[in-house]
Amino acid sequence: MAFQGVLSNKMAMALVALGLLVAAAAASGNFNKDFDITWGDGRAQIPSSGQLLTLSLDKTSGSGFRSKKQYLFGKIDMQLKLVPGNSAGTVTAYYLSSLGSAHDEIDFEFLGNLSGDPYTLHTNVFTQGKGNREQQFHLWFDPTKDFHTYSILWNPQSIIFSVDGTPIREFKNLESKGVAFPKSQAMWIYSSLWNADDWATRGGLVKTDWTQAPFTASYRGFNDEQACVGSSGSSSCSSSSGDKSWLSQSLDATGQQRIKWVQKNYMIYNYCADTKRFSQGFPPECSLS
């Protein structure tokens, strides 16, 4: 067991080093060109260069933004540096979503915690308005000390969530088995920083300490170069030129090994293992994926 722990620590250190290289090398979009600030009354800021965006939360309000474009399939990268210190009660959400009661959605949510305690990375996938597919993780680094890259690869075969290039979760297209998969609704990119102390930290037991406000999360390095603009069920994938290998990309042997390592060492909740919640039987994708 001690030997396994050494291996796990070495793997984590190697992935942190790789992650910092990924963050340093990532292409950087322009937030003025790519996004609109949608709420917050001045609490969201984009400096004149457009290379950085910050969201802030105080007792009066949080803040948020949305992409100018909609996407129908793509690989989307964003670098985030999360709220430092006592972030208990706060949630930094970064996700893709369409609109309406039958919307599709692909979620990263970062649940804050007391100083020194780890963030919880919460992931979910909604199809046709139905979610309840939560998987949660701790991270192998402190996400408040530096920028790290959080990526969503969404193609007709699967959705892969990655952190610094390391896959942590895959949701496969199992439509042939009767499981809905998001493939026809174009989605915007959204992000927000808001107060959720009724549930975010230890089920709502730990409340937001407003003496620590304002809370601030920072963004840079947005990259949608491998993504297709979409609307009304159509996608630019069919007409655009360039490398489209990501459209058929899946996890290779190394990716499968890494996702198993993350889920063994850092997953803290998996809906497919929650027998109390699904006492009448797990959702079908749990036994098929």
mmCIF file of C-alpha atoms in Angstrom:
data_model
loop_
_atom_site.group_PDB
_atom_site.id
_atom_site.type_symbol
_atom_site.label_atom_id
_atom_site.label_comp_id
_atom_site.label_asym_id
_atom_site.label_seq_id
_atom_site.Cartn_x
_atom_site.Cartn_y
_atom_site.Cartn_z
ATOM 1 C CA MET A 1 0.000 0.000 0.000
ATOM 2 C CA ALA A 2 2.875 2.394 0.820
ATOM 3 C CA PHE A 3 4.479 1.637 -2.552
ATOM 4 C CA GLN A 4 1.176 2.383 -4.290
ATOM 5 C CA GLY A 5 1.011 5.676 -2.402
ATOM 6 C CA VAL A 6 4.488 6.638 -3.646
ATOM 7 C CA LEU A 7 3.464 5.824 -7.200
ATOM 8 C CA SER A 8 0.288 7.864 -6.804
ATOM 9 C CA ASN A 9 2.220 10.866 -5.469
ATOM 10 C CA LYS A 10 4.755 10.649 -8.292
ATOM 11 C CA MET A 11 1.946 10.479 -10.843
ATOM 12 C CA ALA A 12 0.271 13.508 -9.296
ATOM 13 C CA MET A 13 3.505 15.519 -9.340
ATOM 14 C CA ALA A 14 4.121 14.592 -12.971
ATOM 15 C CA LEU A 15 0.594 15.655 -13.913
ATOM 16 C CA VAL A 16 0.958 18.982 -12.091
ATOM 17 C CA ALA A 17 4.161 19.688 -14.025
ATOM 18 C CA LEU A 18 2.452 18.685 -17.267
ATOM 19 C CA GLY A 19 -0.519 20.871 -16.397
ATOM 20 C CA LEU A 20 1.606 23.968 -15.916
ATOM 21 C CA LEU A 21 3.192 23.343 -19.326
ATOM 22 C CA VAL A 22 -0.273 22.952 -20.873
ATOM 23 C CA ALA A 23 -1.427 26.208 -19.287
ATOM 24 C CA ALA A 24 1.666 28.065 -20.458
ATOM 25 C CA ALA A 25 1.394 26.799 -24.033
ATOM 26 C CA ALA A 26 -2.364 27.189 -24.523
ATOM 27 C CA ALA A 27 -3.654 29.567 -27.160
ATOM 28 C CA SER A 28 -5.309 32.637 -25.723
ATOM 29 C CA GLY A 29 -8.560 34.078 -27.018
ATOM 30 C CA ASN A 30 -9.787 37.616 -26.473
ATOM 31 C CA PHE A 31 -12.536 37.904 -23.889
ATOM 32 C CA ASN A 32 -13.824 41.182 -25.350
ATOM 33 C CA LYS A 33 -14.255 39.459 -28.697
ATOM 34 C CA ASP A 34 -15.478 36.074 -27.500
ATOM 35 C CA PHE A 35 -17.748 36.799 -24.514
ATOM 36 C CA ASP A 36 -20.411 39.111 -23.125
ATOM 37 C CA ILE A 37 -20.653 39.954 -19.445
ATOM 38 C CA THR A 38 -24.276 39.089 -18.635
ATOM 39 C CA TRP A 39 -24.740 40.066 -14.996
ATOM 40 C CA GLY A 40 -22.998 41.371 -11.895
ATOM 41 C CA ASP A 41 -23.286 45.176 -12.126
ATOM 42 C CA GLY A 42 -19.574 45.753 -12.646
ATOM 43 C CA ARG A 43 -18.338 42.758 -10.659
ATOM 44 C CA ALA A 44 -17.110 41.078 -13.851
ATOM 45 C CA GLN A 45 -14.102 42.798 -15.375
ATOM 46 C CA ILE A 46 -12.155 42.458 -18.633
ATOM 47 C CA PRO A 47 -8.969 44.562 -18.723
ATOM 48 C CA SER A 48 -8.328 46.453 -21.943
ATOM 49 C CA SER A 49 -6.034 43.773 -23.392
ATOM 50 C CA GLY A 50 -8.875 41.242 -23.340
ATOM 51 C CA GLN A 51 -6.532 38.449 -22.221
ATOM 52 C CA LEU A 52 -7.939 38.171 -18.702
ATOM 53 C CA LEU A 53 -11.415 38.093 -17.170
ATOM 54 C CA THR A 54 -12.284 38.211 -13.478
ATOM 55 C CA LEU A 55 -15.556 37.430 -11.717
ATOM 56 C CA SER A 56 -16.284 38.701 -8.219
ATOM 57 C CA LEU A 57 -18.842 37.888 -5.550
ATOM 58 C CA ASP A 58 -19.888 39.961 -2.561
ATOM 59 C CA LYS A 59 -22.890 39.839 -0.259
ATOM 60 C CA THR A 60 -24.991 41.809 -2.743
ATOM 61 C CA SER A 61 -24.336 39.865 -5.939
ATOM 62 C CA GLY A 62 -22.171 37.491 -7.917
ATOM 63 C CA SER A 63 -21.346 37.860 -11.614
ATOM 64 C CA GLY A 64 -21.220 35.940 -14.859
ATOM 65 C CA PHE A 65 -20.564 35.870 -18.606
ATOM 66 C CA ARG A 66 -21.637 34.026 -21.750
ATOM 67 C CA SER A 67 -19.997 33.295 -25.087
ATOM 68 C CA LYS A 68 -21.054 35.298 -28.107
ATOM 69 C CA LYS A 69 -21.147 32.085 -30.160
ATOM 70 C CA GLN A 70 -23.029 28.841 -29.802
ATOM 71 C CA TYR A 71 -21.265 25.536 -30.370
ATOM 72 C CA LEU A 72 -22.397 22.190 -31.699
ATOM 73 C CA PHE A 73 -19.466 19.872 -30.924
ATOM 74 C CA GLY A 74 -15.962 21.005 -30.141
ATOM 75 C CA LYS A 75 -12.963 20.978 -27.862
ATOM 76 C CA ILE A 76 -13.208 23.921 -25.497
ATOM 77 C CA ASP A 77 -10.332 24.930 -23.204
ATOM 78 C CA MET A 78 -10.412 27.505 -20.419
ATOM 79 C CA GLN A 79 -7.801 28.313 -17.807
ATOM 80 C CA LEU A 80 -9.134 29.156 -14.343
ATOM 81 C CA LYS A 81 -7.603 30.246 -11.064
ATOM 82 C CA LEU A 82 -10.191 29.719 -8.351
ATOM 83 C CA VAL A 83 -11.164 31.765 -5.299
ATOM 84 C CA PRO A 84 -8.319 31.447 -2.739
ATOM 85 C CA GLY A 85 -8.495 31.139 1.022
ATOM 86 C CA ASN A 86 -11.826 30.536 2.719
ATOM 87 C CA SER A 87 -14.076 29.968 -0.307
ATOM 88 C CA ALA A 88 -16.721 27.971 1.590
ATOM 89 C CA GLY A 89 -20.240 28.546 0.262
ATOM 90 C CA THR A 90 -19.096 29.825 -3.134
ATOM 91 C CA VAL A 91 -19.526 28.082 -6.475
ATOM 92 C CA THR A 92 -17.579 28.852 -9.638
ATOM 93 C CA ALA A 93 -19.531 27.330 -12.535
ATOM 94 C CA TYR A 94 -18.117 26.825 -16.041
ATOM 95 C CA TYR A 95 -20.356 24.949 -18.442
ATOM 96 C CA LEU A 96 -21.957 24.533 -21.850
ATOM 97 C CA SER A 97 -25.751 24.786 -22.080
ATOM 98 C CA SER A 98 -28.612 25.239 -24.493
ATOM 99 C CA LEU A 99 -31.905 26.861 -23.465
ATOM 100 C CA GLY A 100 -35.327 25.605 -22.468
ATOM 101 C CA SER A 101 -36.819 22.903 -20.269
ATOM 102 C CA ALA A 102 -35.427 20.176 -22.552
ATOM 103 C CA HIS A 103 -31.951 21.696 -22.650
ATOM 104 C CA ASP A 104 -28.605 19.914 -22.904
ATOM 105 C CA GLU A 105 -25.780 20.855 -20.556
ATOM 106 C CA ILE A 106 -22.176 19.842 -19.784
ATOM 107 C CA ASP A 107 -20.991 21.057 -16.372
ATOM 108 C CA PHE A 108 -17.852 21.866 -14.459
ATOM 109 C CA GLU A 109 -18.680 23.354 -11.037
ATOM 110 C CA PHE A 110 -16.075 24.157 -8.398
ATOM 111 C CA LEU A 111 -17.434 24.012 -4.861
ATOM 112 C CA GLY A 112 -15.476 26.140 -2.405
ATOM 113 C CA ASN A 113 -14.260 25.051 1.003
ATOM 114 C CA LEU A 114 -12.643 26.253 4.210
ATOM 115 C CA SER A 115 -9.007 27.339 4.015
ATOM 116 C CA GLY A 116 -6.773 24.296 3.705
ATOM 117 C CA ASP A 117 -9.571 21.934 2.699
ATOM 118 C CA PRO A 118 -9.795 20.814 -0.940
ATOM 119 C CA TYR A 119 -12.152 22.157 -3.545
ATOM 120 C CA THR A 120 -14.738 19.736 -4.896
ATOM 121 C CA LEU A 121 -14.912 19.535 -8.692
ATOM 122 C CA HIS A 122 -18.517 18.660 -9.548
ATOM 123 C CA THR A 123 -19.375 17.383 -13.054
ATOM 124 C CA ASN A 124 -22.737 16.629 -14.622
ATOM 125 C CA VAL A 125 -24.305 15.941 -18.022
ATOM 126 C CA PHE A 126 -27.873 16.934 -18.911
ATOM 127 C CA THR A 127 -29.685 15.506 -21.920
ATOM 128 C CA GLN A 128 -33.123 16.793 -22.915
ATOM 129 C CA GLY A 129 -33.523 18.455 -19.525
ATOM 130 C CA LYS A 130 -32.492 15.434 -17.467
ATOM 131 C CA GLY A 131 -29.353 15.510 -15.339
ATOM 132 C CA ASN A 132 -28.700 13.530 -12.157
ATOM 133 C CA ARG A 133 -25.406 12.211 -13.563
ATOM 134 C CA GLU A 134 -23.055 13.711 -11.008
ATOM 135 C CA GLN A 135 -19.462 12.700 -10.509
ATOM 136 C CA GLN A 136 -17.289 14.622 -8.043
ATOM 137 C CA PHE A 137 -13.541 14.795 -7.602
ATOM 138 C CA HIS A 138 -10.834 16.344 -5.517
ATOM 139 C CA LEU A 139 -7.850 17.660 -7.478
ATOM 140 C CA TRP A 140 -4.202 16.628 -7.224
ATOM 141 C CA PHE A 141 -3.095 20.269 -6.896
ATOM 142 C CA ASP A 142 -4.253 23.517 -5.296
ATOM 143 C CA PRO A 143 -6.460 25.176 -7.964
ATOM 144 C CA THR A 144 -6.140 28.593 -6.292
ATOM 145 C CA LYS A 145 -2.348 28.952 -6.621
ATOM 146 C CA ASP A 146 -2.081 29.098 -10.397
ATOM 147 C CA PHE A 147 -4.086 28.805 -13.601
ATOM 148 C CA HIS A 148 -5.042 25.304 -14.719
ATOM 149 C CA THR A 149 -6.734 24.210 -17.930
ATOM 150 C CA TYR A 150 -10.221 22.682 -17.805
ATOM 151 C CA SER A 151 -11.373 21.147 -21.092
ATOM 152 C CA ILE A 152 -14.497 19.656 -22.585
ATOM 153 C CA LEU A 153 -14.178 17.485 -25.683
ATOM 154 C CA TRP A 154 -17.662 17.006 -27.134
ATOM 155 C CA ASN A 155 -18.065 15.010 -30.328
ATOM 156 C CA PRO A 156 -20.712 12.608 -31.662
ATOM 157 C CA GLN A 157 -19.070 9.654 -29.891
ATOM 158 C CA SER A 158 -18.534 10.964 -26.376
ATOM 159 C CA ILE A 159 -17.992 13.819 -23.932
ATOM 160 C CA ILE A 160 -14.599 13.836 -22.206
ATOM 161 C CA PHE A 161 -13.863 16.103 -19.228
ATOM 162 C CA SER A 162 -10.146 16.835 -18.753
ATOM 163 C CA VAL A 163 -7.985 18.780 -16.302
ATOM 164 C CA ASP A 164 -4.597 19.942 -17.596
ATOM 165 C CA GLY A 165 -4.905 17.408 -20.404
ATOM 166 C CA THR A 166 -5.665 14.511 -18.044
ATOM 167 C CA PRO A 167 -9.102 12.953 -18.633
ATOM 168 C CA ILE A 168 -11.206 12.572 -15.508
ATOM 169 C CA ARG A 169 -14.573 11.508 -16.929
ATOM 170 C CA GLU A 170 -16.118 10.157 -20.141
ATOM 171 C CA PHE A 171 -19.823 10.110 -21.034
ATOM 172 C CA LYS A 172 -20.281 7.903 -24.077
ATOM 173 C CA ASN A 173 -22.936 8.099 -26.771
ATOM 174 C CA LEU A 174 -25.172 5.125 -25.958
ATOM 175 C CA GLU A 175 -28.192 6.179 -27.982
ATOM 176 C CA SER A 176 -28.290 2.726 -29.548
ATOM 177 C CA LYS A 177 -28.967 1.428 -26.014
ATOM 178 C CA GLY A 178 -31.713 3.967 -25.321
ATOM 179 C CA VAL A 179 -29.601 6.584 -23.482
ATOM 180 C CA ALA A 180 -30.066 10.154 -24.720
ATOM 181 C CA PHE A 181 -26.945 12.019 -25.866
ATOM 182 C CA PRO A 182 -26.541 15.757 -26.605
ATOM 183 C CA LYS A 183 -26.049 16.049 -30.339
ATOM 184 C CA SER A 184 -28.620 18.417 -31.859
ATOM 185 C CA GLN A 185 -28.834 21.481 -29.579
ATOM 186 C CA ALA A 186 -26.167 24.137 -29.949
ATOM 187 C CA MET A 187 -24.827 25.374 -26.622
ATOM 188 C CA TRP A 188 -23.360 28.587 -25.281
ATOM 189 C CA ILE A 189 -20.438 28.688 -22.869
ATOM 190 C CA TYR A 190 -21.399 30.154 -19.514
ATOM 191 C CA SER A 191 -19.516 30.919 -16.336
ATOM 192 C CA SER A 192 -20.568 32.463 -13.049
ATOM 193 C CA LEU A 193 -19.412 32.992 -9.473
ATOM 194 C CA TRP A 194 -22.249 32.900 -6.981
ATOM 195 C CA ASN A 195 -23.270 32.177 -3.406
ATOM 196 C CA ALA A 196 -24.644 28.674 -2.796
ATOM 197 C CA ASP A 197 -24.030 28.258 0.909
ATOM 198 C CA ASP A 198 -27.327 26.417 1.298
ATOM 199 C CA TRP A 199 -25.695 23.343 -0.301
ATOM 200 C CA ALA A 200 -22.187 23.889 -1.715
ATOM 201 C CA THR A 201 -19.936 23.121 1.258
ATOM 202 C CA ARG A 202 -20.625 20.044 3.386
ATOM 203 C CA GLY A 203 -24.247 20.018 2.301
ATOM 204 C CA GLY A 204 -24.808 23.584 3.461
ATOM 205 C CA LEU A 205 -23.394 23.148 6.980
ATOM 206 C CA VAL A 206 -20.593 25.653 6.300
ATOM 207 C CA LYS A 207 -21.800 29.129 5.357
ATOM 208 C CA THR A 208 -20.118 31.873 3.371
ATOM 209 C CA ASP A 209 -17.897 34.126 5.491
ATOM 210 C CA TRP A 210 -18.717 37.538 4.053
ATOM 211 C CA THR A 211 -15.842 39.156 5.961
ATOM 212 C CA GLN A 212 -13.630 37.511 3.303
ATOM 213 C CA ALA A 213 -15.492 39.198 0.416
ATOM 214 C CA PRO A 214 -15.048 40.091 -2.341
ATOM 215 C CA PHE A 215 -14.294 36.614 -3.660
ATOM 216 C CA THR A 216 -12.597 36.563 -7.060
ATOM 217 C CA ALA A 217 -12.006 33.904 -9.731
ATOM 218 C CA SER A 218 -9.805 34.570 -12.762
ATOM 219 C CA TYR A 219 -9.915 33.304 -16.354
ATOM 220 C CA ARG A 220 -7.486 33.314 -19.256
ATOM 221 C CA GLY A 221 -6.362 31.126 -22.164
ATOM 222 C CA PHE A 222 -9.750 30.514 -23.763
ATOM 223 C CA ASN A 223 -9.386 28.295 -26.841
ATOM 224 C CA ASP A 224 -12.177 27.252 -29.203
ATOM 225 C CA GLU A 225 -9.999 26.692 -32.277
ATOM 226 C CA GLN A 226 -11.174 23.069 -32.454
ATOM 227 C CA ALA A 227 -14.877 23.754 -32.186
ATOM 228 C CA CYS A 228 -17.804 24.127 -34.547
ATOM 229 C CA VAL A 229 -20.181 27.047 -34.384
ATOM 230 C CA GLY A 230 -23.765 25.843 -34.354
ATOM 231 C CA SER A 231 -27.360 27.034 -34.347
ATOM 232 C CA SER A 232 -30.804 25.517 -34.924
ATOM 233 C CA GLY A 233 -29.460 21.978 -35.181
ATOM 234 C CA SER A 234 -26.773 22.757 -37.771
ATOM 235 C CA SER A 235 -23.030 22.924 -37.269
ATOM 236 C CA SER A 236 -20.115 24.536 -39.089
ATOM 237 C CA CYS A 237 -18.341 21.161 -38.800
ATOM 238 C CA SER A 238 -19.927 20.114 -42.084
ATOM 239 C CA SER A 239 -18.498 23.038 -44.042
ATOM 240 C CA SER A 240 -15.332 24.157 -42.244
ATOM 241 C CA SER A 241 -11.877 23.082 -43.363
ATOM 242 C CA GLY A 242 -8.882 22.184 -41.245
ATOM 243 C CA ASP A 243 -8.056 19.373 -38.859
ATOM 244 C CA LYS A 244 -11.198 17.640 -37.632
ATOM 245 C CA SER A 245 -9.568 14.624 -36.035
ATOM 246 C CA TRP A 246 -11.104 15.642 -32.697
ATOM 247 C CA LEU A 247 -14.559 14.884 -34.165
ATOM 248 C CA SER A 248 -13.793 11.178 -33.940
ATOM 249 C CA GLN A 249 -11.352 11.312 -31.018
ATOM 250 C CA SER A 250 -11.776 8.873 -28.156
ATOM 251 C CA LEU A 251 -9.627 7.839 -25.217
ATOM 252 C CA ASP A 252 -6.522 5.893 -26.222
ATOM 253 C CA ALA A 253 -4.817 3.351 -23.936
ATOM 254 C CA THR A 254 -2.921 6.105 -22.084
ATOM 255 C CA GLY A 255 -6.111 8.094 -21.632
ATOM 256 C CA GLN A 256 -7.931 5.060 -20.286
ATOM 257 C CA GLN A 257 -5.092 4.458 -17.832
ATOM 258 C CA ARG A 258 -5.124 8.058 -16.629
ATOM 259 C CA ILE A 259 -8.889 8.209 -16.171
ATOM 260 C CA LYS A 260 -8.759 5.028 -14.080
ATOM 261 C CA TRP A 261 -5.969 6.531 -11.975
ATOM 262 C CA VAL A 262 -7.940 9.745 -11.361
ATOM 263 C CA GLN A 263 -11.151 7.925 -10.542
ATOM 264 C CA LYS A 264 -9.383 5.508 -8.191
ATOM 265 C CA ASN A 265 -7.470 8.179 -6.290
ATOM 266 C CA TYR A 266 -9.534 11.381 -6.544
ATOM 267 C CA MET A 267 -13.188 10.565 -7.235
ATOM 268 C CA ILE A 268 -15.304 11.218 -4.131
ATOM 269 C CA TYR A 269 -18.813 10.664 -5.561
ATOM 270 C CA ASN A 270 -20.174 8.638 -8.460
ATOM 271 C CA TYR A 271 -23.911 8.492 -9.121
ATOM 272 C CA CYS A 272 -23.394 5.040 -10.612
ATOM 273 C CA ALA A 273 -22.349 3.760 -7.183
ATOM 274 C CA ASP A 274 -25.056 5.464 -5.088
ATOM 275 C CA THR A 275 -27.267 2.525 -4.120
ATOM 276 C CA LYS A 276 -29.274 4.583 -1.642
ATOM 277 C CA ARG A 277 -30.229 7.144 -4.254
ATOM 278 C CA PHE A 278 -30.972 4.585 -6.957
ATOM 279 C CA SER A 279 -32.496 1.846 -4.830
ATOM 280 C CA GLN A 280 -34.741 0.786 -7.724
ATOM 281 C CA GLY A 281 -31.797 0.356 -10.095
ATOM 282 C CA PHE A 282 -29.068 2.458 -11.620
ATOM 283 C CA PRO A 283 -29.508 4.532 -14.810
ATOM 284 C CA PRO A 284 -28.805 2.344 -17.847
ATOM 285 C CA GLU A 285 -25.537 4.024 -18.810
ATOM 286 C CA CYS A 286 -24.006 2.862 -15.514
ATOM 287 C CA SER A 287 -23.900 -0.737 -16.683
ATOM 288 C CA LEU A 288 -23.289 -0.010 -20.368
ATOM 289 C CA SER A 289 -20.365 2.431 -20.349
#
